[in-house]
Amino acid sequence: MRKRVFSGIQPTGCITLGNYIGAVKNWIELQKEYDCIFSVVDMHSITVRQDPKELRKRCMQFLCQYIACGIDPENSIMFFQSHVPQHAELSWILNCYTYMGELSRMTQFKDKSQKHAENINAGLFTYPVLMAADILLYKTDLVPVGVDQKQHLELSRDIADRFNKVYGDVFTVPEAYIPPVGARVMSLQDPTSKMSKSDPNPNGYIWILDDPDTITRKIKRAVTDSDGVIEYKEGKDGINNLLSIYGAMTGITPEDAAKEFEGKGYGDFKAGVSEIIIETLKPIRDKYNELIENKDYIEKIYKEGAERASSIARRTLSKVHRKVGFVDRV
Ligand code: TYM
């Protein structure tokens, strides 16, 4: 039996080059060897206030971007999280096996409660439990994510372990798959903080649907330093970030990327980085423009995706129900 992969992105802001390099690019590779399930995790996104009309539109756009990036709907399952109610159901049960102390230690919760001080809701606090439910419902072996999700993944493992210790072998304890290069792509405007899809300054990130001129302009404006030497070295955050982006996209290490540009100026280097990004993203943009017009096709994908996902999720959930002592449905 092939092993299983599960991953997802929250439909907030737009899919950035950080999401692409840290997650989606690896999803495409893993499809060859694993049974893959990719979700647009809309339930996670409402932990922060969303405009309903915008959210609905963005969910469709995200799904089209998954496919445009190369997720194969013939093989991989794609669906909207809210279409498979077992996520919320398992999440409730897992809440009862997760400690307040564990959730209080999550750095993303601390960051987000600072950013959204006016709306520190219970969903924001229990968010990692829903993420654990996403993963554990499908007996997932591998979860490809960027490094910022590592702590959440460790919590998922702890919850799975804890549950298994009480009830026997119910959940597969998942492993994280974090790429060796590009696990934390940094903001182009502030290379000491991560590239974020909800950055209010669009110059900080590259959207995977940005056109070539926009990409060139954003990379040109990317913050570097004034010493003019292209090397991968502590303290050179801006250059390190561009080298990592280049390395991740060409499949080499940032150190080797630096060698390729040895003796060149920052202008040439930035042109080289733009070029590889433009080359990679152009077919994605073209495919996206086709897909977004094809509503029937997309509908079919997410409808079938939810059905296939549900049939796996139902089995896991009914096993969990039995284990915790709920009466069988008749
Ligand atoms: P989200 O929506 O913030 O990000 C989606 C994916 O992109 C990765 N990522 C990055 N990788 C490299 N550099 C960056 N600057 C960068 N920014 C984001 C994230 O690590 C993630 O892999 N909680 C998750 C969504 C989620 C999920 C799941 C993921 C919900 N359930 C189950 C895996 C499995 C999140 O908010 O990711």
CSV table of N, CA and C and ligand atoms in Angstrom, one decimal, residues 6-12 16-24 27 41 44 81 108 112 127 130-132 134-135 143-149 152-153 182-186 194-197, ligand 1:
chain,number,residue,atom,x,y,z
A,6,PHE,N,-0.8,14.3,3.6
A,6,PHE,CA,-1.9,15.3,3.7
A,6,PHE,C,-1.3,16.7,3.9
A,7,SER,N,-1.8,17.7,3.2
A,7,SER,CA,-1.4,19.0,3.6
A,7,SER,C,-2.5,20.0,3.1
A,8,GLY,N,-2.3,21.3,3.6
A,8,GLY,CA,-3.3,22.3,3.2
A,8,GLY,C,-2.8,23.7,3.4
A,9,ILE,N,-3.5,24.6,2.8
A,9,ILE,CA,-3.2,26.0,2.9
A,9,ILE,C,-4.5,26.8,3.3
A,10,GLN,N,-4.3,27.8,4.2
A,10,GLN,CA,-5.5,28.6,4.6
A,10,GLN,C,-5.8,29.6,3.4
A,11,PRO,N,-7.0,29.7,3.0
A,11,PRO,CA,-7.3,30.6,2.0
A,11,PRO,C,-7.4,32.1,2.5
A,12,THR,N,-6.3,32.6,2.9
A,12,THR,CA,-6.2,34.0,3.3
A,12,THR,C,-5.1,34.6,2.4
A,16,THR,N,1.8,32.6,-1.9
A,16,THR,CA,3.0,33.3,-2.2
A,16,THR,C,4.1,32.3,-2.7
A,17,LEU,N,5.2,32.9,-3.1
A,17,LEU,CA,6.4,32.1,-3.4
A,17,LEU,C,6.8,31.3,-2.2
A,18,GLY,N,6.6,31.8,-1.0
A,18,GLY,CA,7.0,31.1,0.2
A,18,GLY,C,6.1,29.8,0.4
A,19,ASN,N,4.8,30.0,0.2
A,19,ASN,CA,3.9,28.8,0.2
A,19,ASN,C,4.3,27.8,-0.9
A,20,TYR,N,4.7,28.3,-2.0
A,20,TYR,CA,5.0,27.5,-3.2
A,20,TYR,C,6.3,26.7,-2.9
A,21,ILE,N,7.3,27.4,-2.5
A,21,ILE,CA,8.6,26.7,-2.2
A,21,ILE,C,8.6,25.8,-1.0
A,22,GLY,N,7.9,26.4,0.1
A,22,GLY,CA,7.9,25.6,1.4
A,22,GLY,C,6.9,24.4,1.3
A,23,ALA,N,5.9,24.5,0.5
A,23,ALA,CA,4.9,23.5,0.5
A,23,ALA,C,4.5,22.9,-0.9
A,24,VAL,N,3.8,23.7,-1.7
A,24,VAL,CA,3.2,23.2,-2.9
A,24,VAL,C,4.2,22.5,-3.8
A,27,TRP,N,4.6,19.1,-2.7
A,27,TRP,CA,3.4,18.3,-2.9
A,27,TRP,C,3.4,17.7,-4.3
A,41,VAL,N,-8.0,24.8,3.5
A,41,VAL,CA,-8.5,24.7,4.9
A,41,VAL,C,-9.3,26.0,5.2
A,44,HIS,N,-10.0,26.8,9.0
A,44,HIS,CA,-8.9,27.4,9.7
A,44,HIS,C,-9.0,28.9,9.5
A,81,GLN,N,-12.1,22.0,3.2
A,81,GLN,CA,-12.2,21.4,4.5
A,81,GLN,C,-13.6,21.4,5.0
A,108,GLN,N,2.6,30.4,17.0
A,108,GLN,CA,1.6,31.0,16.1
A,108,GLN,C,0.4,31.7,16.8
A,112,LYS,N,-0.4,35.5,16.6
A,112,LYS,CA,-1.7,35.9,16.0
A,112,LYS,C,-2.5,36.7,17.1
A,127,TYR,N,-7.0,26.1,17.2
A,127,TYR,CA,-6.6,25.9,15.8
A,127,TYR,C,-5.7,24.7,15.6
A,130,LEU,N,-7.6,21.4,15.3
A,130,LEU,CA,-8.2,21.1,14.1
A,130,LEU,C,-7.2,20.7,13.0
A,131,MET,N,-6.0,21.2,13.1
A,131,MET,CA,-5.0,20.8,12.2
A,131,MET,C,-4.6,19.3,12.5
A,132,ALA,N,-4.6,19.0,13.7
A,132,ALA,CA,-4.3,17.6,14.1
A,132,ALA,C,-5.4,16.7,13.5
A,134,ASP,N,-7.2,17.2,10.9
A,134,ASP,CA,-7.0,17.1,9.4
A,134,ASP,C,-6.1,16.0,9.1
A,135,ILE,N,-5.0,16.0,9.8
A,135,ILE,CA,-3.9,15.0,9.5
A,135,ILE,C,-4.3,13.6,10.0
A,143,VAL,N,3.6,14.9,6.2
A,143,VAL,CA,2.9,16.2,6.1
A,143,VAL,C,4.0,17.2,5.5
A,144,PRO,N,3.9,17.5,4.3
A,144,PRO,CA,4.8,18.5,3.7
A,144,PRO,C,4.4,19.9,4.1
A,145,VAL,N,5.3,20.6,4.8
A,145,VAL,CA,5.0,21.9,5.3
A,145,VAL,C,6.3,22.7,5.4
A,146,GLY,N,6.1,24.0,5.5
A,146,GLY,CA,7.3,24.9,5.8
A,146,GLY,C,7.6,24.8,7.3
A,147,VAL,N,8.8,25.4,7.7
A,147,VAL,CA,9.2,25.2,9.0
A,147,VAL,C,8.3,25.8,10.1
A,148,ASP,N,7.6,26.8,9.7
A,148,ASP,CA,6.7,27.5,10.6
A,148,ASP,C,5.6,26.6,11.2
A,149,GLN,N,5.3,25.5,10.5
A,149,GLN,CA,4.3,24.6,10.9
A,149,GLN,C,4.8,23.4,11.8
A,152,HIS,N,3.2,22.9,15.2
A,152,HIS,CA,1.9,22.3,15.2
A,152,HIS,C,1.9,20.8,14.8
A,153,LEU,N,2.9,20.5,14.0
A,153,LEU,CA,3.0,19.1,13.6
A,153,LEU,C,3.4,18.2,14.8
A,182,GLY,N,14.6,26.4,1.5
A,182,GLY,CA,13.4,27.1,1.3
A,182,GLY,C,12.3,26.8,2.2
A,183,ALA,N,12.6,26.2,3.4
A,183,ALA,CA,11.6,25.9,4.4
A,183,ALA,C,11.1,27.2,5.1
A,184,ARG,N,11.8,28.2,4.9
A,184,ARG,CA,11.4,29.5,5.5
A,184,ARG,C,11.8,30.6,4.6
A,185,VAL,N,11.0,30.9,3.6
A,185,VAL,CA,11.3,32.0,2.7
A,185,VAL,C,11.0,33.3,3.4
A,186,MET,N,11.9,34.3,3.3
A,186,MET,CA,11.7,35.5,4.1
A,186,MET,C,11.1,36.6,3.3
A,194,LYS,N,9.3,36.2,8.1
A,194,LYS,CA,9.0,35.3,7.1
A,194,LYS,C,8.1,35.9,6.0
A,195,MET,N,8.2,35.5,4.8
A,195,MET,CA,7.3,36.0,3.7
A,195,MET,C,5.9,35.5,4.1
A,196,SER,N,5.0,36.5,4.2
A,196,SER,CA,3.6,36.1,4.7
A,196,SER,C,2.6,36.5,3.7
A,197,LYS,N,1.6,35.6,3.5
A,197,LYS,CA,0.6,35.9,2.5
A,197,LYS,C,-0.4,37.0,3.0
B,1,TYM,P1,-0.4,28.5,5.9
B,1,TYM,O1,-1.7,28.6,5.1
B,1,TYM,O2,0.1,29.6,6.7
B,1,TYM,O3,0.8,28.1,4.9
B,1,TYM,C1,0.7,27.1,3.9
B,1,TYM,C2,2.0,26.3,3.8
B,1,TYM,O4,3.0,27.2,3.4
B,1,TYM,C3,4.1,27.1,4.3
B,1,TYM,N1,4.7,28.5,4.4
B,1,TYM,C4,6.0,28.8,4.1
B,1,TYM,N2,7.0,28.0,3.7
B,1,TYM,C5,8.2,28.6,3.5
B,1,TYM,N3,8.4,29.9,3.6
B,1,TYM,C6,7.4,30.7,4.0
B,1,TYM,N4,7.6,32.1,4.2
B,1,TYM,C7,6.1,30.2,4.3
B,1,TYM,N5,4.9,30.7,4.7
B,1,TYM,C8,4.1,29.6,4.7
B,1,TYM,C9,3.5,26.7,5.6
B,1,TYM,O5,4.5,26.1,6.4
B,1,TYM,C10,2.4,25.7,5.1
B,1,TYM,O6,3.0,24.5,4.8
B,1,TYM,N6,-1.9,25.6,9.6
B,1,TYM,C11,-1.5,25.6,8.3
B,1,TYM,C12,-2.5,25.0,7.3
B,1,TYM,C13,-3.0,23.6,7.7
B,1,TYM,C14,-2.3,22.4,7.5
B,1,TYM,C15,-3.1,21.4,8.0
B,1,TYM,C16,-1.0,22.1,6.9
B,1,TYM,C17,-4.2,23.3,8.3
B,1,TYM,N7,-4.2,22.0,8.4
B,1,TYM,C18,-2.7,20.1,7.9
B,1,TYM,C19,-0.6,20.8,6.9
B,1,TYM,C20,-1.5,19.8,7.4
B,1,TYM,C21,-1.2,27.0,7.8
B,1,TYM,O7,-1.7,27.9,8.4
B,1,TYM,O8,-0.4,27.1,6.7
